[in-house]
PDB file of C-alpha atoms in Angstrom:
ATOM      1  CA  GLN H 209      16.550   6.026   6.542  1.00  0.00           C
ATOM      2  CA  VAL H 210      13.751   6.488   4.307  1.00  0.00           C
ATOM      3  CA  GLN H 211      11.110   8.814   5.892  1.00  0.00           C
ATOM      4  CA  LEU H 212       7.752  10.128   4.061  1.00  0.00           C
ATOM      5  CA  VAL H 213       5.819  12.565   6.117  1.00  0.00           C
ATOM      6  CA  GLU H 214       2.298  13.475   4.910  1.00  0.00           C
ATOM      7  CA  SER H 215       0.278  16.610   5.910  1.00  0.00           C
ATOM      8  CA  GLY H 216      -2.501  18.762   4.816  1.00  0.00           C
ATOM      9  CA  GLY H 217      -5.425  16.546   6.019  1.00  0.00           C
ATOM     10  CA  ASP H 218      -8.322  18.439   7.388  1.00  0.00           C
ATOM     11  CA  LEU H 219     -12.063  18.497   7.822  1.00  0.00           C
ATOM     12  CA  VAL H 220     -13.771  19.804   4.513  1.00  0.00           C
ATOM     13  CA  LYS H 221     -17.300  20.161   3.227  1.00  0.00           C
ATOM     14  CA  PRO H 222     -18.440  18.227   0.281  1.00  0.00           C
ATOM     15  CA  GLY H 223     -17.690  19.919  -3.017  1.00  0.00           C
ATOM     16  CA  GLY H 224     -14.568  21.394  -1.274  1.00  0.00           C
ATOM     17  CA  SER H 225     -10.819  21.271  -2.112  1.00  0.00           C
ATOM     18  CA  LEU H 226      -7.658  20.256  -0.320  1.00  0.00           C
ATOM     19  CA  ARG H 227      -4.008  19.866  -1.014  1.00  0.00           C
ATOM     20  CA  LEU H 228      -1.980  17.083   0.651  1.00  0.00           C
ATOM     21  CA  SER H 229       1.707  17.010   0.649  1.00  0.00           C
ATOM     22  CA  CYS H 230       4.463  14.418   1.317  1.00  0.00           C
ATOM     23  CA  ALA H 231       8.028  15.360   2.260  1.00  0.00           C
ATOM     24  CA  ALA H 232      10.542  12.715   1.207  1.00  0.00           C
ATOM     25  CA  SER H 233      13.886  12.129   3.006  1.00  0.00           C
ATOM     26  CA  GLY H 234      16.510   9.600   3.301  1.00  0.00           C
ATOM     27  CA  PHE H 235      16.735   8.714  -0.487  1.00  0.00           C
ATOM     28  CA  THR H 236      17.199  10.250  -3.910  1.00  0.00           C
ATOM     29  CA  PHE H 237      13.467  11.297  -4.393  1.00  0.00           C
ATOM     30  CA  SER H 238      14.237  12.327  -7.963  1.00  0.00           C
ATOM     31  CA  ASP H 239      14.969   8.593  -8.816  1.00  0.00           C
ATOM     32  CA  TYR H 240      11.570   7.046  -7.558  1.00  0.00           C
ATOM     33  CA  TYR H 241       7.875   7.045  -8.919  1.00  0.00           C
ATOM     34  CA  MET H 242       5.769   7.876  -5.957  1.00  0.00           C
ATOM     35  CA  ASN H 243       2.106   6.926  -5.088  1.00  0.00           C
ATOM     36  CA  TRP H 244      -1.027   8.103  -3.173  1.00  0.00           C
ATOM     37  CA  ILE H 245      -2.904   5.212  -1.342  1.00  0.00           C
ATOM     38  CA  ARG H 246      -5.868   5.842   0.749  1.00  0.00           C
ATOM     39  CA  GLN H 247      -7.707   3.743   3.327  1.00  0.00           C
ATOM     40  CA  ALA H 248     -11.223   4.601   4.423  1.00  0.00           C
ATOM     41  CA  PRO H 249     -11.848   4.384   8.156  1.00  0.00           C
ATOM     42  CA  GLY H 250     -12.032   0.672   9.328  1.00  0.00           C
ATOM     43  CA  LYS H 251     -11.662  -0.389   5.434  1.00  0.00           C
ATOM     44  CA  GLY H 252      -9.155  -1.877   3.030  1.00  0.00           C
ATOM     45  CA  LEU H 253      -6.527  -0.101   0.915  1.00  0.00           C
ATOM     46  CA  GLU H 254      -7.043   1.608  -2.230  1.00  0.00           C
ATOM     47  CA  TRP H 255      -4.419   3.044  -4.873  1.00  0.00           C
ATOM     48  CA  VAL H 256      -5.217   6.467  -5.915  1.00  0.00           C
ATOM     49  CA  SER H 257      -2.573   7.644  -8.092  1.00  0.00           C
ATOM     50  CA  TYR H 258       1.135   7.382  -9.468  1.00  0.00           C
ATOM     51  CA  ILE H 259       3.627   9.548 -10.671  1.00  0.00           C
ATOM     52  CA  SER H 260       6.869   8.889 -12.594  1.00  0.00           C
ATOM     53  CA  ASP H 261      10.151   9.839 -11.267  1.00  0.00           C
ATOM     54  CA  SER H 262      10.228  12.949 -13.877  1.00  0.00           C
ATOM     55  CA  GLY H 263       6.396  13.710 -13.692  1.00  0.00           C
ATOM     56  CA  THR H 264       5.719  12.970 -17.098  1.00  0.00           C
ATOM     57  CA  THR H 265       3.744   9.762 -16.453  1.00  0.00           C
ATOM     58  CA  ILE H 266       0.682   9.790 -14.270  1.00  0.00           C
ATOM     59  CA  TYR H 267      -2.145   7.383 -13.601  1.00  0.00           C
ATOM     60  CA  TYR H 268      -5.326   7.729 -11.393  1.00  0.00           C
ATOM     61  CA  GLY H 269      -7.693   5.376 -10.025  1.00  0.00           C
ATOM     62  CA  ASP H 270     -11.259   5.355 -11.692  1.00  0.00           C
ATOM     63  CA  SER H 271     -12.872   6.813  -8.497  1.00  0.00           C
ATOM     64  CA  VAL H 272     -10.794  10.125  -8.409  1.00  0.00           C
ATOM     65  CA  LYS H 273      -9.979  10.537 -12.158  1.00  0.00           C
ATOM     66  CA  GLY H 274     -10.802  14.038 -13.227  1.00  0.00           C
ATOM     67  CA  ARG H 275     -11.052  15.301  -9.656  1.00  0.00           C
ATOM     68  CA  PHE H 276      -7.540  14.739  -8.123  1.00  0.00           C
ATOM     69  CA  THR H 277      -4.026  15.901  -9.453  1.00  0.00           C
ATOM     70  CA  ILE H 278      -0.884  14.508  -8.395  1.00  0.00           C
ATOM     71  CA  SER H 279       2.210  16.484  -8.943  1.00  0.00           C
ATOM     72  CA  ARG H 280       5.788  16.629  -7.371  1.00  0.00           C
ATOM     73  CA  ASP H 281       8.768  18.837  -6.991  1.00  0.00           C
ATOM     74  CA  ASN H 282      11.879  17.127  -7.111  1.00  0.00           C
ATOM     75  CA  ALA H 283      13.874  20.199  -6.039  1.00  0.00           C
ATOM     76  CA  LYS H 284      11.922  20.240  -2.821  1.00  0.00           C
ATOM     77  CA  ASN H 285      11.635  16.377  -2.410  1.00  0.00           C
ATOM     78  CA  SER H 286       7.880  16.654  -2.291  1.00  0.00           C
ATOM     79  CA  LEU H 287       4.897  15.001  -3.502  1.00  0.00           C
ATOM     80  CA  TYR H 288       1.476  16.647  -3.591  1.00  0.00           C
ATOM     81  CA  LEU H 289      -2.199  15.610  -4.131  1.00  0.00           C
ATOM     82  CA  GLN H 290      -4.515  18.285  -5.216  1.00  0.00           C
ATOM     83  CA  MET H 291      -8.145  17.165  -4.227  1.00  0.00           C
ATOM     84  CA  ASN H 292     -11.165  18.977  -5.830  1.00  0.00           C
ATOM     85  CA  SER H 293     -14.862  18.318  -5.883  1.00  0.00           C
ATOM     86  CA  LEU H 294     -14.497  16.167  -2.696  1.00  0.00           C
ATOM     87  CA  ARG H 295     -17.194  13.717  -1.682  1.00  0.00           C
ATOM     88  CA  ALA H 296     -17.973  11.803   1.578  1.00  0.00           C
ATOM     89  CA  GLU H 297     -16.500   8.712   0.099  1.00  0.00           C
ATOM     90  CA  ASP H 298     -13.121  10.453  -0.188  1.00  0.00           C
ATOM     91  CA  THR H 299     -12.927  10.259   3.536  1.00  0.00           C
ATOM     92  CA  ALA H 300      -9.959   8.382   4.324  1.00  0.00           C
ATOM     93  CA  VAL H 301      -6.315   8.115   5.542  1.00  0.00           C
ATOM     94  CA  TYR H 302      -4.122   9.248   2.569  1.00  0.00           C
ATOM     95  CA  TYR H 303      -0.705   7.664   2.489  1.00  0.00           C
ATOM     96  CA  CYS H 304       2.142   8.402   0.167  1.00  0.00           C
ATOM     97  CA  ALA H 305       4.194   5.346  -0.927  1.00  0.00           C
ATOM     98  CA  ARG H 306       7.474   5.053  -2.707  1.00  0.00           C
ATOM     99  CA  ASP H 307       7.368   2.981  -5.691  1.00  0.00           C
ATOM    100  CA  THR H 308       9.546   0.124  -6.516  1.00  0.00           C
ATOM    101  CA  LEU H 309       9.693  -2.602  -9.272  1.00  0.00           C
ATOM    102  CA  GLY H 310       6.682  -4.604  -8.623  1.00  0.00           C
ATOM    103  CA  GLY H 311       4.723  -2.214  -6.167  1.00  0.00           C
ATOM    104  CA  VAL H 312       5.475  -0.031  -3.211  1.00  0.00           C
ATOM    105  CA  ASP H 313       7.701  -0.509  -0.316  1.00  0.00           C
ATOM    106  CA  TYR H 314       7.808   2.296   2.165  1.00  0.00           C
ATOM    107  CA  TRP H 315       4.797   4.216   3.249  1.00  0.00           C
ATOM    108  CA  GLY H 316       4.247   7.424   5.211  1.00  0.00           C
ATOM    109  CA  GLN H 317       2.324   7.698   8.433  1.00  0.00           C
ATOM    110  CA  GLY H 318      -0.833   9.015   6.944  1.00  0.00           C
ATOM    111  CA  THR H 319      -2.973  12.258   6.873  1.00  0.00           C
ATOM    112  CA  LEU H 320      -6.658  12.204   7.649  1.00  0.00           C
ATOM    113  CA  VAL H 321      -9.120  13.923   5.296  1.00  0.00           C
ATOM    114  CA  THR H 322     -12.811  13.929   6.436  1.00  0.00           C
ATOM    115  CA  VAL H 323     -15.386  15.140   4.074  1.00  0.00           C
ATOM    116  CA  SER H 324     -18.622  15.996   6.076  1.00  0.00           C
ATOM    117  CA  SER H 325     -21.006  18.916   6.188  1.00  0.00           C
TER     118      SER H 325
ATOM    119  CA  ASP F 236      -8.550  -4.373 -12.776  1.00  0.00           C
ATOM    120  CA  VAL F 237      -6.757  -7.453 -11.016  1.00  0.00           C
ATOM    121  CA  VAL F 238      -8.918  -8.553  -8.200  1.00  0.00           C
ATOM    122  CA  MET F 239      -7.125  -9.809  -5.158  1.00  0.00           C
ATOM    123  CA  THR F 240      -9.048 -12.237  -2.722  1.00  0.00           C
ATOM    124  CA  GLN F 241      -7.732 -13.041   0.535  1.00  0.00           C
ATOM    125  CA  SER F 242      -8.888 -15.834   3.111  1.00  0.00           C
ATOM    126  CA  PRO F 243      -9.546 -16.009   5.840  1.00  0.00           C
ATOM    127  CA  LEU F 244     -10.598 -12.468   6.805  1.00  0.00           C
ATOM    128  CA  SER F 245     -10.159 -13.109  10.440  1.00  0.00           C
ATOM    129  CA  LEU F 246      -7.758 -15.497  11.877  1.00  0.00           C
ATOM    130  CA  PRO F 247      -7.442 -16.269  15.567  1.00  0.00           C
ATOM    131  CA  VAL F 248      -4.373 -17.905  16.625  1.00  0.00           C
ATOM    132  CA  THR F 249      -2.764 -19.312  19.824  1.00  0.00           C
ATOM    133  CA  LEU F 250       0.736 -17.860  20.566  1.00  0.00           C
ATOM    134  CA  GLY F 251       3.450 -20.128  19.429  1.00  0.00           C
ATOM    135  CA  GLN F 252       0.966 -21.633  16.887  1.00  0.00           C
ATOM    136  CA  PRO F 253       1.662 -21.192  13.007  1.00  0.00           C
ATOM    137  CA  ALA F 254      -0.777 -19.133  10.868  1.00  0.00           C
ATOM    138  CA  SER F 255      -1.347 -19.062   7.002  1.00  0.00           C
ATOM    139  CA  ILE F 256      -3.043 -16.699   4.914  1.00  0.00           C
ATOM    140  CA  SER F 257      -4.092 -17.184   1.310  1.00  0.00           C
ATOM    141  CA  CYS F 258      -4.363 -14.613  -1.533  1.00  0.00           C
ATOM    142  CA  ARG F 259      -5.661 -15.409  -4.902  1.00  0.00           C
ATOM    143  CA  SER F 260      -5.442 -13.088  -8.106  1.00  0.00           C
ATOM    144  CA  SER F 261      -7.765 -13.095 -10.905  1.00  0.00           C
ATOM    145  CA  GLN F 262      -4.962 -12.805 -13.233  1.00  0.00           C
ATOM    146  CA  SER F 263      -1.496 -14.397 -13.324  1.00  0.00           C
ATOM    147  CA  LEU F 264       1.053 -12.036 -11.546  1.00  0.00           C
ATOM    148  CA  GLU F 265       3.980 -13.287 -13.465  1.00  0.00           C
ATOM    149  CA  TYR F 266       5.329 -10.394 -15.612  1.00  0.00           C
ATOM    150  CA  SER F 267       7.370 -10.694 -18.963  1.00  0.00           C
ATOM    151  CA  ASP F 268      10.340 -10.267 -17.085  1.00  0.00           C
ATOM    152  CA  GLY F 269      10.003 -13.590 -15.483  1.00  0.00           C
ATOM    153  CA  ASN F 270       9.277 -12.148 -11.731  1.00  0.00           C
ATOM    154  CA  THR F 271       6.050 -12.464 -10.171  1.00  0.00           C
ATOM    155  CA  TYR F 272       4.902  -9.183  -8.317  1.00  0.00           C
ATOM    156  CA  LEU F 273       3.150 -10.214  -5.328  1.00  0.00           C
ATOM    157  CA  ASN F 274       3.727  -8.351  -2.160  1.00  0.00           C
ATOM    158  CA  TRP F 275       2.665  -8.947   1.374  1.00  0.00           C
ATOM    159  CA  PHE F 276       1.842  -5.942   4.136  1.00  0.00           C
ATOM    160  CA  GLN F 277       1.574  -6.026   7.808  1.00  0.00           C
ATOM    161  CA  GLN F 278      -0.403  -3.080   9.438  1.00  0.00           C
ATOM    162  CA  ARG F 279      -0.251  -3.165  13.075  1.00  0.00           C
ATOM    163  CA  PRO F 280      -2.984  -1.217  15.121  1.00  0.00           C
ATOM    164  CA  GLY F 281      -2.530   2.639  14.565  1.00  0.00           C
ATOM    165  CA  GLN F 282       0.151   2.001  12.225  1.00  0.00           C
ATOM    166  CA  SER F 283       0.827   2.379   8.561  1.00  0.00           C
ATOM    167  CA  PRO F 284       1.402  -0.481   6.537  1.00  0.00           C
ATOM    168  CA  ARG F 285       4.784  -2.125   6.415  1.00  0.00           C
ATOM    169  CA  ARG F 286       6.173  -4.350   3.651  1.00  0.00           C
ATOM    170  CA  LEU F 287       7.043  -7.841   4.802  1.00  0.00           C
ATOM    171  CA  ILE F 288       7.619  -9.740   1.441  1.00  0.00           C
ATOM    172  CA  TYR F 289       8.224  -8.932  -2.159  1.00  0.00           C
ATOM    173  CA  LYS F 290       8.229 -10.980  -5.251  1.00  0.00           C
ATOM    174  CA  VAL F 291       6.250 -13.672  -3.653  1.00  0.00           C
ATOM    175  CA  SER F 292       9.051 -15.024  -1.197  1.00  0.00           C
ATOM    176  CA  ASN F 293      11.757 -12.316  -0.651  1.00  0.00           C
ATOM    177  CA  ARG F 294      11.725 -10.883   3.116  1.00  0.00           C
ATOM    178  CA  ASP F 295      12.216  -7.236   3.618  1.00  0.00           C
ATOM    179  CA  SER F 296      15.123  -6.209   5.757  1.00  0.00           C
ATOM    180  CA  GLY F 297      14.533  -6.619   9.461  1.00  0.00           C
ATOM    181  CA  VAL F 298      11.541  -8.904   8.830  1.00  0.00           C
ATOM    182  CA  PRO F 299      11.737 -12.149  11.195  1.00  0.00           C
ATOM    183  CA  ASP F 300      12.486 -15.409   9.352  1.00  0.00           C
ATOM    184  CA  ARG F 301       9.193 -16.737  11.099  1.00  0.00           C
ATOM    185  CA  PHE F 302       7.399 -15.013   7.941  1.00  0.00           C
ATOM    186  CA  SER F 303       7.620 -16.866   4.826  1.00  0.00           C
ATOM    187  CA  GLY F 304       5.788 -16.418   1.302  1.00  0.00           C
ATOM    188  CA  SER F 305       5.187 -18.709  -1.386  1.00  0.00           C
ATOM    189  CA  GLY F 306       3.065 -19.390  -4.595  1.00  0.00           C
ATOM    190  CA  SER F 307       3.116 -18.673  -8.226  1.00  0.00           C
ATOM    191  CA  GLY F 308       0.805 -17.586 -10.896  1.00  0.00           C
ATOM    192  CA  THR F 309      -2.415 -16.675  -9.160  1.00  0.00           C
ATOM    193  CA  ASP F 310      -2.075 -18.457  -5.695  1.00  0.00           C
ATOM    194  CA  PHE F 311      -0.092 -17.369  -2.793  1.00  0.00           C
ATOM    195  CA  THR F 312       0.330 -17.857   0.696  1.00  0.00           C
ATOM    196  CA  LEU F 313       1.897 -16.025   3.690  1.00  0.00           C
ATOM    197  CA  LYS F 314       2.808 -18.082   6.512  1.00  0.00           C
ATOM    198  CA  ILE F 315       3.975 -17.286  10.027  1.00  0.00           C
ATOM    199  CA  SER F 316       5.660 -20.408  11.624  1.00  0.00           C
ATOM    200  CA  ARG F 317       5.166 -19.468  15.322  1.00  0.00           C
ATOM    201  CA  VAL F 318       2.863 -16.432  16.109  1.00  0.00           C
ATOM    202  CA  GLU F 319       4.216 -13.903  18.592  1.00  0.00           C
ATOM    203  CA  ALA F 320       2.079 -11.126  20.344  1.00  0.00           C
ATOM    204  CA  GLU F 321       3.703  -8.410  18.029  1.00  0.00           C
ATOM    205  CA  ASP F 322       2.250 -10.116  14.933  1.00  0.00           C
ATOM    206  CA  VAL F 323      -1.294  -8.760  15.767  1.00  0.00           C
ATOM    207  CA  GLY F 324      -2.707  -6.615  13.145  1.00  0.00           C
ATOM    208  CA  VAL F 325      -4.043  -6.845   9.638  1.00  0.00           C
ATOM    209  CA  TYR F 326      -2.195  -8.511   6.574  1.00  0.00           C
ATOM    210  CA  PHE F 327      -2.716  -7.331   3.106  1.00  0.00           C
ATOM    211  CA  CYS F 328      -1.562  -8.863  -0.010  1.00  0.00           C
ATOM    212  CA  MET F 329      -1.028  -6.569  -2.987  1.00  0.00           C
ATOM    213  CA  GLN F 330      -0.161  -6.814  -6.817  1.00  0.00           C
ATOM    214  CA  GLY F 331       2.228  -4.861  -8.440  1.00  0.00           C
ATOM    215  CA  ILE F 332       2.158  -6.163 -12.002  1.00  0.00           C
ATOM    216  CA  ARG F 333       0.083  -3.434 -13.145  1.00  0.00           C
ATOM    217  CA  VAL F 334      -1.603  -0.301 -12.176  1.00  0.00           C
ATOM    218  CA  PRO F 335      -4.361   0.215 -10.715  1.00  0.00           C
ATOM    219  CA  TYR F 336      -2.269  -1.635  -7.871  1.00  0.00           C
ATOM    220  CA  THR F 337      -4.883  -3.502  -6.088  1.00  0.00           C
ATOM    221  CA  PHE F 338      -5.035  -5.109  -2.555  1.00  0.00           C
ATOM    222  CA  GLY F 339      -6.706  -8.109  -0.843  1.00  0.00           C
ATOM    223  CA  GLN F 340      -9.382  -7.326   1.661  1.00  0.00           C
ATOM    224  CA  GLY F 341      -6.985  -7.786   4.503  1.00  0.00           C
ATOM    225  CA  THR F 342      -6.639 -10.657   7.005  1.00  0.00           C
ATOM    226  CA  LYS F 343      -6.991  -9.830  10.819  1.00  0.00           C
ATOM    227  CA  LEU F 344      -4.718 -11.645  12.945  1.00  0.00           C
ATOM    228  CA  GLU F 345      -5.421 -11.712  16.679  1.00  0.00           C
ATOM    229  CA  ILE F 346      -4.475 -13.859  19.681  1.00  0.00           C
ATOM    230  CA  LYS F 347      -6.851 -16.420  20.758  1.00  0.00           C
TER     231      LYS F 347
END
């Protein structure tokens, strides 16, 4: 079955950096676009970024553009999110989610990023 | 960006009674391929979101048939025919017609 397992969340100071990972299994990772989506504590869902199956097409939400970088390693069935210049408002649970035509289907369990001094 | 607006935001329901959640988009979600890309997700307490419905009315595998989706263009509805205790959680609509994907604010379903 499809499994997505995020890791890398931590407590980091404002201005700091963090790299999240998502390990995929149960499907052919290289055939799918992938997304990062976040949820601030007690809040709704915010789409963060999207990467095509080959990694050649990438989009970011306006709130993270220029600070976050999405990437993937199809040989390792892994998705990444490099987060720089972190702000308090980046505090959230970050989910990786498999893209499908018309949105997303499977989500990981999430990893918590806390930005605080 | 496509703005998604849900109502109500809080939904107390008696066990065994029906429930209905509305979702409106600021633009039509009908794509040039003729499909309408509106999804519904359930997020139980402490869990990650689970997709229930895709393309307005298609139930995902394993989703009970008491869940149904309907609508077109910019107006959509998720219905639960008879609410069970396991249905407690937050329900989100999401548009998948273009990035940035956007979500409704969420509707919190609780048992009265």
